[in-house]
């Protein structure tokens, strides 16, 4: 899938090897690995199939968003736009869920 970023700092985090964005090196590494997984997936069904991602639809005011677990504490928040086969993932935020 194609990936876009809602925040230019997240785009920089994905593309600039030296930029840490205030996150730990471990979290940045996990973020970049998750982006590789997302880019390699033809659509969100493949993300659901990878149980280790804990890919889930959010509820309430965020029912148009999904999350992927980076680790026990941090989540990658994303949205989908467009229709298959040209669906795009928009990376919204990296959030602390604790």
Short mmCIF file of C-alpha atoms in Angstrom, two decimals:
data_model
loop_
_atom_site.label_atom_id
_atom_site.label_comp_id
_atom_site.label_asym_id
_atom_site.label_seq_id
_atom_site.Cartn_x
_atom_site.Cartn_y
_atom_site.Cartn_z
CA UNK A 1 0.00 0.00 0.00
CA UNK A 2 1.02 3.59 -0.48
CA UNK A 3 1.83 5.55 2.67
CA UNK A 4 1.24 9.24 3.41
CA UNK A 5 1.89 11.17 6.60
CA UNK A 6 -0.46 13.55 8.38
CA UNK A 7 2.49 15.06 10.24
CA UNK A 8 5.75 16.15 8.59
CA UNK A 9 7.69 15.02 11.68
CA UNK A 10 6.47 11.45 11.16
CA UNK A 11 7.48 11.67 7.50
CA UNK A 12 10.93 12.81 8.58
CA UNK A 13 11.07 10.03 11.18
CA UNK A 14 10.47 7.52 8.40
CA UNK A 15 12.99 8.96 5.94
CA UNK A 16 15.80 10.62 7.91
CA UNK A 17 18.01 7.97 9.53
CA UNK A 18 19.43 10.45 12.05
CA UNK A 19 16.12 11.98 13.14
CA UNK A 20 14.63 10.52 16.33
CA UNK A 21 11.70 12.92 16.88
CA UNK A 22 12.07 12.74 20.67
CA UNK A 23 11.44 8.97 20.70
CA UNK A 24 13.78 6.21 21.84
CA UNK A 25 15.95 4.45 19.26
CA UNK A 26 14.02 1.23 19.90
CA UNK A 27 10.67 2.87 19.21
CA UNK A 28 11.95 4.53 16.03
CA UNK A 29 13.24 1.17 14.81
CA UNK A 30 9.85 -0.44 15.50
CA UNK A 31 8.10 2.44 13.70
CA UNK A 32 10.26 1.97 10.60
CA UNK A 33 9.74 -1.81 10.60
CA UNK A 34 5.96 -1.36 10.83
CA UNK A 35 6.09 1.02 7.87
CA UNK A 36 7.90 -1.65 5.85
CA UNK A 37 5.17 -4.12 6.74
CA UNK A 38 2.43 -1.67 5.75
CA UNK A 39 4.11 -0.83 2.44
CA UNK A 40 4.46 -4.53 1.66
CA UNK A 41 0.80 -5.34 2.34
CA UNK A 42 -1.59 -5.27 -0.64
CA UNK A 43 -4.49 -4.19 1.62
CA UNK A 44 -5.58 -4.07 5.25
CA UNK A 45 -6.67 -7.73 5.29
CA UNK A 46 -2.99 -8.65 5.29
CA UNK A 47 -2.49 -6.44 8.35
CA UNK A 48 -5.36 -8.20 10.15
CA UNK A 49 -3.77 -11.55 9.29
CA UNK A 50 -0.53 -10.63 11.08
CA UNK A 51 -1.69 -11.17 14.65
CA UNK A 52 1.55 -9.74 16.11
CA UNK A 53 0.56 -6.28 14.83
CA UNK A 54 -2.62 -6.22 16.94
CA UNK A 55 -4.24 -4.30 14.09
CA UNK A 56 -7.60 -3.01 15.26
CA UNK A 57 -10.30 -0.53 14.41
CA UNK A 58 -10.71 2.20 16.99
CA UNK A 59 -14.06 3.15 18.53
CA UNK A 60 -15.99 6.25 19.50
CA UNK A 61 -14.87 9.52 17.97
CA UNK A 62 -11.98 7.67 16.34
CA UNK A 63 -14.07 4.98 14.61
CA UNK A 64 -12.59 5.99 11.24
CA UNK A 65 -9.07 5.16 12.46
CA UNK A 66 -7.07 2.01 13.15
CA UNK A 67 -4.08 1.24 15.33
CA UNK A 68 -1.09 -1.05 15.13
CA UNK A 69 0.93 -1.91 18.21
CA UNK A 70 4.56 -0.78 18.15
CA UNK A 71 5.22 -2.25 21.61
CA UNK A 72 3.24 -2.70 24.82
CA UNK A 73 3.05 1.05 25.37
CA UNK A 74 3.04 2.75 21.95
CA UNK A 75 0.59 2.56 19.04
CA UNK A 76 0.75 3.72 15.45
CA UNK A 77 -2.53 5.45 14.54
CA UNK A 78 -3.58 5.32 10.89
CA UNK A 79 -6.46 5.90 8.49
CA UNK A 80 -7.26 4.52 5.07
CA UNK A 81 -8.32 6.56 2.10
CA UNK A 82 -9.28 5.59 -1.42
CA UNK A 83 -10.51 2.28 -2.73
CA UNK A 84 -8.68 -0.96 -3.54
CA UNK A 85 -6.42 -1.48 -5.42
CA UNK A 86 -5.24 2.12 -4.93
CA UNK A 87 -5.87 2.34 -1.19
CA UNK A 88 -3.54 4.64 0.75
CA UNK A 89 -2.58 4.49 4.41
CA UNK A 90 -2.30 7.83 6.17
CA UNK A 91 -0.06 7.74 9.24
CA UNK A 92 -1.73 10.01 11.81
CA UNK A 93 0.32 9.67 15.00
CA UNK A 94 2.48 7.63 17.32
CA UNK A 95 0.65 7.63 20.65
CA UNK A 96 1.36 6.50 24.18
CA UNK A 97 -1.53 4.26 25.26
CA UNK A 98 -0.59 4.23 28.95
#
